[in-house]
PDB file of N, CA, C and O in Angstrom:
ATOM      1  N   ARG S  24       4.669  -5.830 109.928  1.00  0.00           N
ATOM      2  CA  ARG S  24       5.848  -5.953 109.099  1.00  0.00           C
ATOM      3  C   ARG S  24       6.521  -4.599 108.960  1.00  0.00           C
ATOM      4  O   ARG S  24       6.921  -4.211 107.884  1.00  0.00           O
ATOM      5  N   GLN S  25       6.583  -3.897 110.053  1.00  0.00           N
ATOM      6  CA  GLN S  25       7.317  -2.631 110.141  1.00  0.00           C
ATOM      7  C   GLN S  25       6.855  -1.619 109.095  1.00  0.00           C
ATOM      8  O   GLN S  25       7.656  -1.025 108.382  1.00  0.00           O
ATOM      9  N   HIS S  26       5.542  -1.445 108.993  1.00  0.00           N
ATOM     10  CA  HIS S  26       4.912  -0.466 108.115  1.00  0.00           C
ATOM     11  C   HIS S  26       5.169  -0.717 106.629  1.00  0.00           C
ATOM     12  O   HIS S  26       4.997   0.174 105.813  1.00  0.00           O
ATOM     13  N   LYS S  27       5.607  -1.906 106.286  1.00  0.00           N
ATOM     14  CA  LYS S  27       5.816  -2.264 104.888  1.00  0.00           C
ATOM     15  C   LYS S  27       4.535  -2.901 104.356  1.00  0.00           C
ATOM     16  O   LYS S  27       3.918  -3.723 105.031  1.00  0.00           O
ATOM     17  N   ARG S  28       4.135  -2.510 103.161  1.00  0.00           N
ATOM     18  CA  ARG S  28       2.929  -3.080 102.564  1.00  0.00           C
ATOM     19  C   ARG S  28       3.186  -4.533 102.196  1.00  0.00           C
ATOM     20  O   ARG S  28       4.131  -4.855 101.470  1.00  0.00           O
ATOM     21  N   THR S  29       2.341  -5.412 102.708  1.00  0.00           N
ATOM     22  CA  THR S  29       2.439  -6.841 102.410  1.00  0.00           C
ATOM     23  C   THR S  29       1.045  -7.376 102.124  1.00  0.00           C
ATOM     24  O   THR S  29       0.046  -6.715 102.360  1.00  0.00           O
ATOM     25  N   TRP S  30       0.992  -8.591 101.627  1.00  0.00           N
ATOM     26  CA  TRP S  30      -0.270  -9.237 101.272  1.00  0.00           C
ATOM     27  C   TRP S  30      -0.400 -10.552 102.022  1.00  0.00           C
ATOM     28  O   TRP S  30       0.554 -11.321 102.126  1.00  0.00           O
ATOM     29  N   LEU S  31      -1.592 -10.822 102.515  1.00  0.00           N
ATOM     30  CA  LEU S  31      -1.893 -12.102 103.136  1.00  0.00           C
ATOM     31  C   LEU S  31      -2.575 -12.968 102.090  1.00  0.00           C
ATOM     32  O   LEU S  31      -3.662 -12.653 101.619  1.00  0.00           O
ATOM     33  N   TRP S  32      -1.915 -14.031 101.709  1.00  0.00           N
ATOM     34  CA  TRP S  32      -2.445 -14.969 100.732  1.00  0.00           C
ATOM     35  C   TRP S  32      -3.069 -16.145 101.476  1.00  0.00           C
ATOM     36  O   TRP S  32      -2.606 -16.537 102.538  1.00  0.00           O
ATOM     37  N   LEU S  33      -4.085 -16.726 100.877  1.00  0.00           N
ATOM     38  CA  LEU S  33      -4.749 -17.892 101.453  1.00  0.00           C
ATOM     39  C   LEU S  33      -5.037 -18.876 100.349  1.00  0.00           C
ATOM     40  O   LEU S  33      -5.520 -18.504  99.278  1.00  0.00           O
ATOM     41  N   THR S  34      -4.728 -20.115 100.600  1.00  0.00           N
ATOM     42  CA  THR S  34      -5.200 -21.201  99.743  1.00  0.00           C
ATOM     43  C   THR S  34      -5.842 -22.214 100.676  1.00  0.00           C
ATOM     44  O   THR S  34      -5.345 -22.460 101.785  1.00  0.00           O
ATOM     45  N   ALA S  35      -6.967 -22.759 100.253  1.00  0.00           N
ATOM     46  CA  ALA S  35      -7.715 -23.645 101.148  1.00  0.00           C
ATOM     47  C   ALA S  35      -8.537 -24.642 100.344  1.00  0.00           C
ATOM     48  O   ALA S  35      -8.857 -24.420  99.180  1.00  0.00           O
ATOM     49  N   ASN S  36      -8.865 -25.724 101.003  1.00  0.00           N
ATOM     50  CA  ASN S  36      -9.841 -26.676 100.482  1.00  0.00           C
ATOM     51  C   ASN S  36     -10.667 -27.153 101.671  1.00  0.00           C
ATOM     52  O   ASN S  36     -10.632 -26.530 102.737  1.00  0.00           O
ATOM     53  N   ASN S  37     -11.388 -28.246 101.534  1.00  0.00           N
ATOM     54  CA  ASN S  37     -12.239 -28.694 102.635  1.00  0.00           C
ATOM     55  C   ASN S  37     -11.472 -29.384 103.762  1.00  0.00           C
ATOM     56  O   ASN S  37     -12.058 -29.710 104.792  1.00  0.00           O
ATOM     57  N   LYS S  38     -10.153 -29.539 103.627  1.00  0.00           N
ATOM     58  CA  LYS S  38      -9.371 -30.204 104.668  1.00  0.00           C
ATOM     59  C   LYS S  38      -8.351 -29.299 105.349  1.00  0.00           C
ATOM     60  O   LYS S  38      -7.962 -29.562 106.481  1.00  0.00           O
ATOM     61  N   PHE S  39      -7.886 -28.260 104.667  1.00  0.00           N
ATOM     62  CA  PHE S  39      -6.866 -27.409 105.283  1.00  0.00           C
ATOM     63  C   PHE S  39      -6.926 -25.993 104.727  1.00  0.00           C
ATOM     64  O   PHE S  39      -7.546 -25.734 103.706  1.00  0.00           O
ATOM     65  N   ALA S  40      -6.258 -25.108 105.446  1.00  0.00           N
ATOM     66  CA  ALA S  40      -6.081 -23.735 104.981  1.00  0.00           C
ATOM     67  C   ALA S  40      -4.622 -23.365 105.206  1.00  0.00           C
ATOM     68  O   ALA S  40      -4.036 -23.724 106.223  1.00  0.00           O
ATOM     69  N   TYR S  41      -4.040 -22.673 104.250  1.00  0.00           N
ATOM     70  CA  TYR S  41      -2.645 -22.263 104.332  1.00  0.00           C
ATOM     71  C   TYR S  41      -2.574 -20.757 104.115  1.00  0.00           C
ATOM     72  O   TYR S  41      -3.075 -20.247 103.104  1.00  0.00           O
ATOM     73  N   PHE S  42      -2.000 -20.061 105.064  1.00  0.00           N
ATOM     74  CA  PHE S  42      -1.833 -18.613 104.984  1.00  0.00           C
ATOM     75  C   PHE S  42      -0.360 -18.292 104.785  1.00  0.00           C
ATOM     76  O   PHE S  42       0.504 -18.931 105.391  1.00  0.00           O
ATOM     77  N   LYS S  43      -0.087 -17.300 103.956  1.00  0.00           N
ATOM     78  CA  LYS S  43       1.297 -16.896 103.684  1.00  0.00           C
ATOM     79  C   LYS S  43       1.337 -15.389 103.515  1.00  0.00           C
ATOM     80  O   LYS S  43       0.577 -14.820 102.726  1.00  0.00           O
ATOM     81  N   ILE S  44       2.206 -14.723 104.248  1.00  0.00           N
ATOM     82  CA  ILE S  44       2.420 -13.293 104.081  1.00  0.00           C
ATOM     83  C   ILE S  44       3.530 -13.121 103.056  1.00  0.00           C
ATOM     84  O   ILE S  44       4.609 -13.683 103.196  1.00  0.00           O
ATOM     85  N   MET S  45       3.222 -12.336 102.010  1.00  0.00           N
ATOM     86  CA  MET S  45       4.190 -12.129 100.931  1.00  0.00           C
ATOM     87  C   MET S  45       4.293 -10.648 100.625  1.00  0.00           C
ATOM     88  O   MET S  45       3.373  -9.874 100.903  1.00  0.00           O
ATOM     89  N   ASP S  46       5.401 -10.259 100.046  1.00  0.00           N
ATOM     90  CA  ASP S  46       5.636  -8.850  99.732  1.00  0.00           C
ATOM     91  C   ASP S  46       4.877  -8.368  98.503  1.00  0.00           C
ATOM     92  O   ASP S  46       4.723  -7.165  98.307  1.00  0.00           O
ATOM     93  N   TYR S  47       4.402  -9.288  97.673  1.00  0.00           N
ATOM     94  CA  TYR S  47       3.784  -8.894  96.408  1.00  0.00           C
ATOM     95  C   TYR S  47       2.468  -9.620  96.187  1.00  0.00           C
ATOM     96  O   TYR S  47       2.243 -10.703  96.724  1.00  0.00           O
ATOM     97  N   ARG S  48       1.636  -9.004  95.365  1.00  0.00           N
ATOM     98  CA  ARG S  48       0.426  -9.669  94.878  1.00  0.00           C
ATOM     99  C   ARG S  48       0.496  -9.625  93.362  1.00  0.00           C
ATOM    100  O   ARG S  48      -0.131  -8.806  92.694  1.00  0.00           O
ATOM    101  N   ASN S  49       1.330 -10.515  92.826  1.00  0.00           N
ATOM    102  CA  ASN S  49       1.528 -10.563  91.382  1.00  0.00           C
ATOM    103  C   ASN S  49       1.507 -12.020  90.922  1.00  0.00           C
ATOM    104  O   ASN S  49       1.318 -12.940  91.726  1.00  0.00           O
ATOM    105  N   THR S  50       1.696 -12.228  89.640  1.00  0.00           N
ATOM    106  CA  THR S  50       1.635 -13.584  89.084  1.00  0.00           C
ATOM    107  C   THR S  50       2.713 -14.479  89.672  1.00  0.00           C
ATOM    108  O   THR S  50       2.458 -15.654  89.958  1.00  0.00           O
ATOM    109  N   ASP S  51       3.911 -13.963  89.880  1.00  0.00           N
ATOM    110  CA  ASP S  51       4.979 -14.782  90.467  1.00  0.00           C
ATOM    111  C   ASP S  51       4.591 -15.266  91.861  1.00  0.00           C
ATOM    112  O   ASP S  51       4.832 -16.421  92.221  1.00  0.00           O
ATOM    113  N   ALA S  52       3.986 -14.397  92.651  1.00  0.00           N
ATOM    114  CA  ALA S  52       3.556 -14.786  93.997  1.00  0.00           C
ATOM    115  C   ALA S  52       2.442 -15.831  93.919  1.00  0.00           C
ATOM    116  O   ALA S  52       2.437 -16.805  94.679  1.00  0.00           O
ATOM    117  N   ALA S  53       1.505 -15.652  92.991  1.00  0.00           N
ATOM    118  CA  ALA S  53       0.415 -16.616  92.830  1.00  0.00           C
ATOM    119  C   ALA S  53       0.952 -17.979  92.403  1.00  0.00           C
ATOM    120  O   ALA S  53       0.533 -19.013  92.932  1.00  0.00           O
ATOM    121  N   LYS S  54       1.897 -17.981  91.473  1.00  0.00           N
ATOM    122  CA  LYS S  54       2.488 -19.248  91.036  1.00  0.00           C
ATOM    123  C   LYS S  54       3.272 -19.911  92.161  1.00  0.00           C
ATOM    124  O   LYS S  54       3.284 -21.131  92.283  1.00  0.00           O
ATOM    125  N   TYR S  55       3.928 -19.121  92.984  1.00  0.00           N
ATOM    126  CA  TYR S  55       4.657 -19.671  94.135  1.00  0.00           C
ATOM    127  C   TYR S  55       3.689 -20.399  95.066  1.00  0.00           C
ATOM    128  O   TYR S  55       3.974 -21.486  95.536  1.00  0.00           O
ATOM    129  N   LEU S  56       2.550 -19.783  95.302  1.00  0.00           N
ATOM    130  CA  LEU S  56       1.588 -20.352  96.231  1.00  0.00           C
ATOM    131  C   LEU S  56       0.805 -21.506  95.621  1.00  0.00           C
ATOM    132  O   LEU S  56       0.604 -22.540  96.265  1.00  0.00           O
ATOM    133  N   LEU S  57       0.368 -21.363  94.373  1.00  0.00           N
ATOM    134  CA  LEU S  57      -0.517 -22.342  93.754  1.00  0.00           C
ATOM    135  C   LEU S  57       0.197 -23.378  92.902  1.00  0.00           C
ATOM    136  O   LEU S  57      -0.364 -24.423  92.595  1.00  0.00           O
ATOM    137  N   GLY S  58       1.428 -23.093  92.507  1.00  0.00           N
ATOM    138  CA  GLY S  58       2.133 -23.939  91.566  1.00  0.00           C
ATOM    139  C   GLY S  58       1.871 -23.456  90.152  1.00  0.00           C
ATOM    140  O   GLY S  58       0.848 -22.836  89.875  1.00  0.00           O
ATOM    141  N   GLU S  59       2.796 -23.709  89.268  1.00  0.00           N
ATOM    142  CA  GLU S  59       2.660 -23.221  87.893  1.00  0.00           C
ATOM    143  C   GLU S  59       1.735 -24.085  87.047  1.00  0.00           C
ATOM    144  O   GLU S  59       1.091 -23.601  86.139  1.00  0.00           O
ATOM    145  N   VAL S  60       1.674 -25.372  87.346  1.00  0.00           N
ATOM    146  CA  VAL S  60       0.819 -26.273  86.581  1.00  0.00           C
ATOM    147  C   VAL S  60      -0.549 -26.303  87.252  1.00  0.00           C
ATOM    148  O   VAL S  60      -0.671 -26.652  88.417  1.00  0.00           O
ATOM    149  N   VAL S  61      -1.546 -25.902  86.495  1.00  0.00           N
ATOM    150  CA  VAL S  61      -2.903 -25.871  87.031  1.00  0.00           C
ATOM    151  C   VAL S  61      -3.752 -26.821  86.202  1.00  0.00           C
ATOM    152  O   VAL S  61      -4.048 -26.550  85.049  1.00  0.00           O
ATOM    153  N   ASN S  62      -4.118 -27.962  86.795  1.00  0.00           N
ATOM    154  CA  ASN S  62      -4.941 -28.930  86.078  1.00  0.00           C
ATOM    155  C   ASN S  62      -6.151 -29.352  86.914  1.00  0.00           C
ATOM    156  O   ASN S  62      -6.675 -30.438  86.756  1.00  0.00           O
ATOM    157  N   HIS S  63      -6.554 -28.466  87.836  1.00  0.00           N
ATOM    158  CA  HIS S  63      -7.800 -28.638  88.564  1.00  0.00           C
ATOM    159  C   HIS S  63      -8.331 -27.252  88.934  1.00  0.00           C
ATOM    160  O   HIS S  63      -7.638 -26.259  88.795  1.00  0.00           O
ATOM    161  N   PHE S  64      -9.558 -27.186  89.381  1.00  0.00           N
ATOM    162  CA  PHE S  64     -10.238 -25.905  89.570  1.00  0.00           C
ATOM    163  C   PHE S  64      -9.597 -25.032  90.632  1.00  0.00           C
ATOM    164  O   PHE S  64      -9.150 -25.516  91.672  1.00  0.00           O
ATOM    165  N   ARG S  65      -9.587 -23.729  90.343  1.00  0.00           N
ATOM    166  CA  ARG S  65      -9.149 -22.683  91.280  1.00  0.00           C
ATOM    167  C   ARG S  65     -10.256 -21.632  91.328  1.00  0.00           C
ATOM    168  O   ARG S  65     -10.775 -21.219  90.286  1.00  0.00           O
ATOM    169  N   ILE S  66     -10.606 -21.219  92.510  1.00  0.00           N
ATOM    170  CA  ILE S  66     -11.591 -20.161  92.696  1.00  0.00           C
ATOM    171  C   ILE S  66     -10.844 -18.957  93.240  1.00  0.00           C
ATOM    172  O   ILE S  66     -10.178 -19.050  94.269  1.00  0.00           O
ATOM    173  N   THR S  67     -10.946 -17.827  92.547  1.00  0.00           N
ATOM    174  CA  THR S  67     -10.177 -16.649  92.922  1.00  0.00           C
ATOM    175  C   THR S  67     -11.042 -15.395  92.789  1.00  0.00           C
ATOM    176  O   THR S  67     -12.139 -15.430  92.228  1.00  0.00           O
ATOM    177  N   ASP S  68     -10.511 -14.289  93.298  1.00  0.00           N
ATOM    178  CA  ASP S  68     -11.093 -12.998  92.950  1.00  0.00           C
ATOM    179  C   ASP S  68     -10.614 -12.680  91.532  1.00  0.00           C
ATOM    180  O   ASP S  68      -9.979 -13.506  90.888  1.00  0.00           O
ATOM    181  N   ARG S  69     -10.914 -11.526  91.036  1.00  0.00           N
ATOM    182  CA  ARG S  69     -10.569 -11.219  89.649  1.00  0.00           C
ATOM    183  C   ARG S  69      -9.228 -10.506  89.498  1.00  0.00           C
ATOM    184  O   ARG S  69      -8.976  -9.840  88.496  1.00  0.00           O
ATOM    185  N   CYS S  70      -8.357 -10.671  90.426  1.00  0.00           N
ATOM    186  CA  CYS S  70      -7.034 -10.056  90.357  1.00  0.00           C
ATOM    187  C   CYS S  70      -6.286 -10.603  89.127  1.00  0.00           C
ATOM    188  O   CYS S  70      -6.272 -11.817  88.888  1.00  0.00           O
ATOM    189  N   PRO S  71      -5.649  -9.748  88.342  1.00  0.00           N
ATOM    190  CA  PRO S  71      -4.901 -10.203  87.158  1.00  0.00           C
ATOM    191  C   PRO S  71      -3.759 -11.164  87.486  1.00  0.00           C
ATOM    192  O   PRO S  71      -3.248 -11.839  86.596  1.00  0.00           O
ATOM    193  N   SER S  72      -3.382 -11.270  88.737  1.00  0.00           N
ATOM    194  CA  SER S  72      -2.304 -12.190  89.132  1.00  0.00           C
ATOM    195  C   SER S  72      -2.611 -13.636  88.765  1.00  0.00           C
ATOM    196  O   SER S  72      -1.712 -14.451  88.641  1.00  0.00           O
ATOM    197  N   TYR S  73      -3.881 -13.956  88.612  1.00  0.00           N
ATOM    198  CA  TYR S  73      -4.286 -15.336  88.326  1.00  0.00           C
ATOM    199  C   TYR S  73      -4.495 -15.595  86.842  1.00  0.00           C
ATOM    200  O   TYR S  73      -5.058 -16.619  86.467  1.00  0.00           O
ATOM    201  N   SER S  74      -4.039 -14.704  85.982  1.00  0.00           N
ATOM    202  CA  SER S  74      -4.290 -14.846  84.543  1.00  0.00           C
ATOM    203  C   SER S  74      -3.640 -16.085  83.933  1.00  0.00           C
ATOM    204  O   SER S  74      -4.022 -16.500  82.840  1.00  0.00           O
ATOM    205  N   PHE S  75      -2.691 -16.684  84.636  1.00  0.00           N
ATOM    206  CA  PHE S  75      -2.027 -17.883  84.115  1.00  0.00           C
ATOM    207  C   PHE S  75      -2.896 -19.140  84.245  1.00  0.00           C
ATOM    208  O   PHE S  75      -2.603 -20.160  83.655  1.00  0.00           O
ATOM    209  N   ILE S  76      -3.978 -19.064  85.019  1.00  0.00           N
ATOM    210  CA  ILE S  76      -4.857 -20.220  85.212  1.00  0.00           C
ATOM    211  C   ILE S  76      -5.712 -20.387  83.953  1.00  0.00           C
ATOM    212  O   ILE S  76      -6.398 -19.450  83.537  1.00  0.00           O
ATOM    213  N   PRO S  77      -5.695 -21.574  83.345  1.00  0.00           N
ATOM    214  CA  PRO S  77      -6.516 -21.792  82.143  1.00  0.00           C
ATOM    215  C   PRO S  77      -7.998 -21.562  82.454  1.00  0.00           C
ATOM    216  O   PRO S  77      -8.481 -21.910  83.535  1.00  0.00           O
ATOM    217  N   LYS S  78      -8.717 -20.980  81.512  1.00  0.00           N
ATOM    218  CA  LYS S  78     -10.126 -20.627  81.725  1.00  0.00           C
ATOM    219  C   LYS S  78     -10.985 -21.809  82.151  1.00  0.00           C
ATOM    220  O   LYS S  78     -11.905 -21.657  82.944  1.00  0.00           O
ATOM    221  N   GLN S  79     -10.689 -22.986  81.642  1.00  0.00           N
ATOM    222  CA  GLN S  79     -11.515 -24.152  81.988  1.00  0.00           C
ATOM    223  C   GLN S  79     -11.346 -24.577  83.451  1.00  0.00           C
ATOM    224  O   GLN S  79     -12.144 -25.341  83.962  1.00  0.00           O
ATOM    225  N   TYR S  80     -10.304 -24.071  84.121  1.00  0.00           N
ATOM    226  CA  TYR S  80     -10.057 -24.404  85.523  1.00  0.00           C
ATOM    227  C   TYR S  80     -10.226 -23.206  86.457  1.00  0.00           C
ATOM    228  O   TYR S  80      -9.903 -23.281  87.635  1.00  0.00           O
ATOM    229  N   HIS S  81     -10.711 -22.088  85.923  1.00  0.00           N
ATOM    230  CA  HIS S  81     -10.756 -20.862  86.709  1.00  0.00           C
ATOM    231  C   HIS S  81     -12.207 -20.426  86.934  1.00  0.00           C
ATOM    232  O   HIS S  81     -12.957 -20.224  85.998  1.00  0.00           O
ATOM    233  N   GLN S  82     -12.568 -20.273  88.202  1.00  0.00           N
ATOM    234  CA  GLN S  82     -13.888 -19.754  88.552  1.00  0.00           C
ATOM    235  C   GLN S  82     -13.705 -18.563  89.479  1.00  0.00           C
ATOM    236  O   GLN S  82     -12.829 -18.575  90.341  1.00  0.00           O
ATOM    237  N   TYR S  83     -14.546 -17.557  89.302  1.00  0.00           N
ATOM    238  CA  TYR S  83     -14.488 -16.388  90.181  1.00  0.00           C
ATOM    239  C   TYR S  83     -15.288 -16.651  91.452  1.00  0.00           C
ATOM    240  O   TYR S  83     -16.292 -17.363  91.435  1.00  0.00           O
ATOM    241  N   CYS S  84     -14.843 -16.056  92.514  1.00  0.00           N
ATOM    242  CA  CYS S  84     -15.468 -16.185  93.825  1.00  0.00           C
ATOM    243  C   CYS S  84     -16.889 -15.600  93.776  1.00  0.00           C
ATOM    244  O   CYS S  84     -17.077 -14.436  93.424  1.00  0.00           O
ATOM    245  N   TRP S  85     -17.892 -16.392  94.146  1.00  0.00           N
ATOM    246  CA  TRP S  85     -19.279 -15.938  94.100  1.00  0.00           C
ATOM    247  C   TRP S  85     -19.550 -14.733  94.993  1.00  0.00           C
ATOM    248  O   TRP S  85     -20.256 -13.807  94.586  1.00  0.00           O
ATOM    249  N   PRO S  86     -19.040 -14.676  96.223  1.00  0.00           N
ATOM    250  CA  PRO S  86     -19.290 -13.473  97.044  1.00  0.00           C
ATOM    251  C   PRO S  86     -18.744 -12.190  96.409  1.00  0.00           C
ATOM    252  O   PRO S  86     -19.367 -11.133  96.524  1.00  0.00           O
ATOM    253  N   HIS S  87     -17.614 -12.274  95.712  1.00  0.00           N
ATOM    254  CA  HIS S  87     -17.094 -11.093  95.016  1.00  0.00           C
ATOM    255  C   HIS S  87     -18.055 -10.671  93.896  1.00  0.00           C
ATOM    256  O   HIS S  87     -18.345  -9.490  93.719  1.00  0.00           O
ATOM    257  N   LEU S  88     -18.543 -11.635  93.138  1.00  0.00           N
ATOM    258  CA  LEU S  88     -19.476 -11.327  92.063  1.00  0.00           C
ATOM    259  C   LEU S  88     -20.788 -10.772  92.609  1.00  0.00           C
ATOM    260  O   LEU S  88     -21.343  -9.809  92.085  1.00  0.00           O
ATOM    261  N   LYS S  89     -21.279 -11.389  93.673  1.00  0.00           N
ATOM    262  CA  LYS S  89     -22.536 -10.942  94.285  1.00  0.00           C
ATOM    263  C   LYS S  89     -22.418  -9.494  94.766  1.00  0.00           C
ATOM    264  O   LYS S  89     -23.329  -8.680  94.558  1.00  0.00           O
ATOM    265  N   ARG S  90     -21.320  -9.151  95.376  1.00  0.00           N
ATOM    266  CA  ARG S  90     -21.092  -7.790  95.855  1.00  0.00           C
ATOM    267  C   ARG S  90     -21.105  -6.805  94.683  1.00  0.00           C
ATOM    268  O   ARG S  90     -21.705  -5.735  94.771  1.00  0.00           O
ATOM    269  N   ASP S  91     -20.486  -7.178  93.582  1.00  0.00           N
ATOM    270  CA  ASP S  91     -20.463  -6.301  92.413  1.00  0.00           C
ATOM    271  C   ASP S  91     -21.855  -6.136  91.804  1.00  0.00           C
ATOM    272  O   ASP S  91     -22.231  -5.035  91.397  1.00  0.00           O
ATOM    273  N   ILE S  92     -22.614  -7.210  91.746  1.00  0.00           N
ATOM    274  CA  ILE S  92     -23.960  -7.137  91.190  1.00  0.00           C
ATOM    275  C   ILE S  92     -24.842  -6.242  92.067  1.00  0.00           C
ATOM    276  O   ILE S  92     -25.610  -5.428  91.557  1.00  0.00           O
ATOM    277  N   LYS S  93     -24.704  -6.373  93.367  1.00  0.00           N
ATOM    278  CA  LYS S  93     -25.478  -5.521  94.282  1.00  0.00           C
ATOM    279  C   LYS S  93     -25.112  -4.046  94.090  1.00  0.00           C
ATOM    280  O   LYS S  93     -25.967  -3.171  94.143  1.00  0.00           O
ATOM    281  N   ALA S  94     -23.861  -3.773  93.836  1.00  0.00           N
ATOM    282  CA  ALA S  94     -23.409  -2.395  93.645  1.00  0.00           C
ATOM    283  C   ALA S  94     -24.008  -1.791  92.375  1.00  0.00           C
ATOM    284  O   ALA S  94     -24.282  -0.585  92.326  1.00  0.00           O
ATOM    285  N   ILE S  95     -24.207  -2.623  91.366  1.00  0.00           N
ATOM    286  CA  ILE S  95     -24.776  -2.140  90.106  1.00  0.00           C
ATOM    287  C   ILE S  95     -26.237  -1.792  90.320  1.00  0.00           C
ATOM    288  O   ILE S  95     -26.772  -0.839  89.895  1.00  0.00           O
TER     289      ILE S  95
END
């Protein structure tokens, strides 16, 4: 992207994967990709961009947590 910083976003389930290159990694970009209404589970890293997801539907990615625990 001509030396411009961009982000590769991914959303996936057991049937498909969708990749999108976006200029930002913020809440607006997350809502664009995931939709603003969240009424089912989302698994993410701990990026603050996902803070709009209600806690009852938000789970952190286990490999990210495992890596952090190993580092400790």
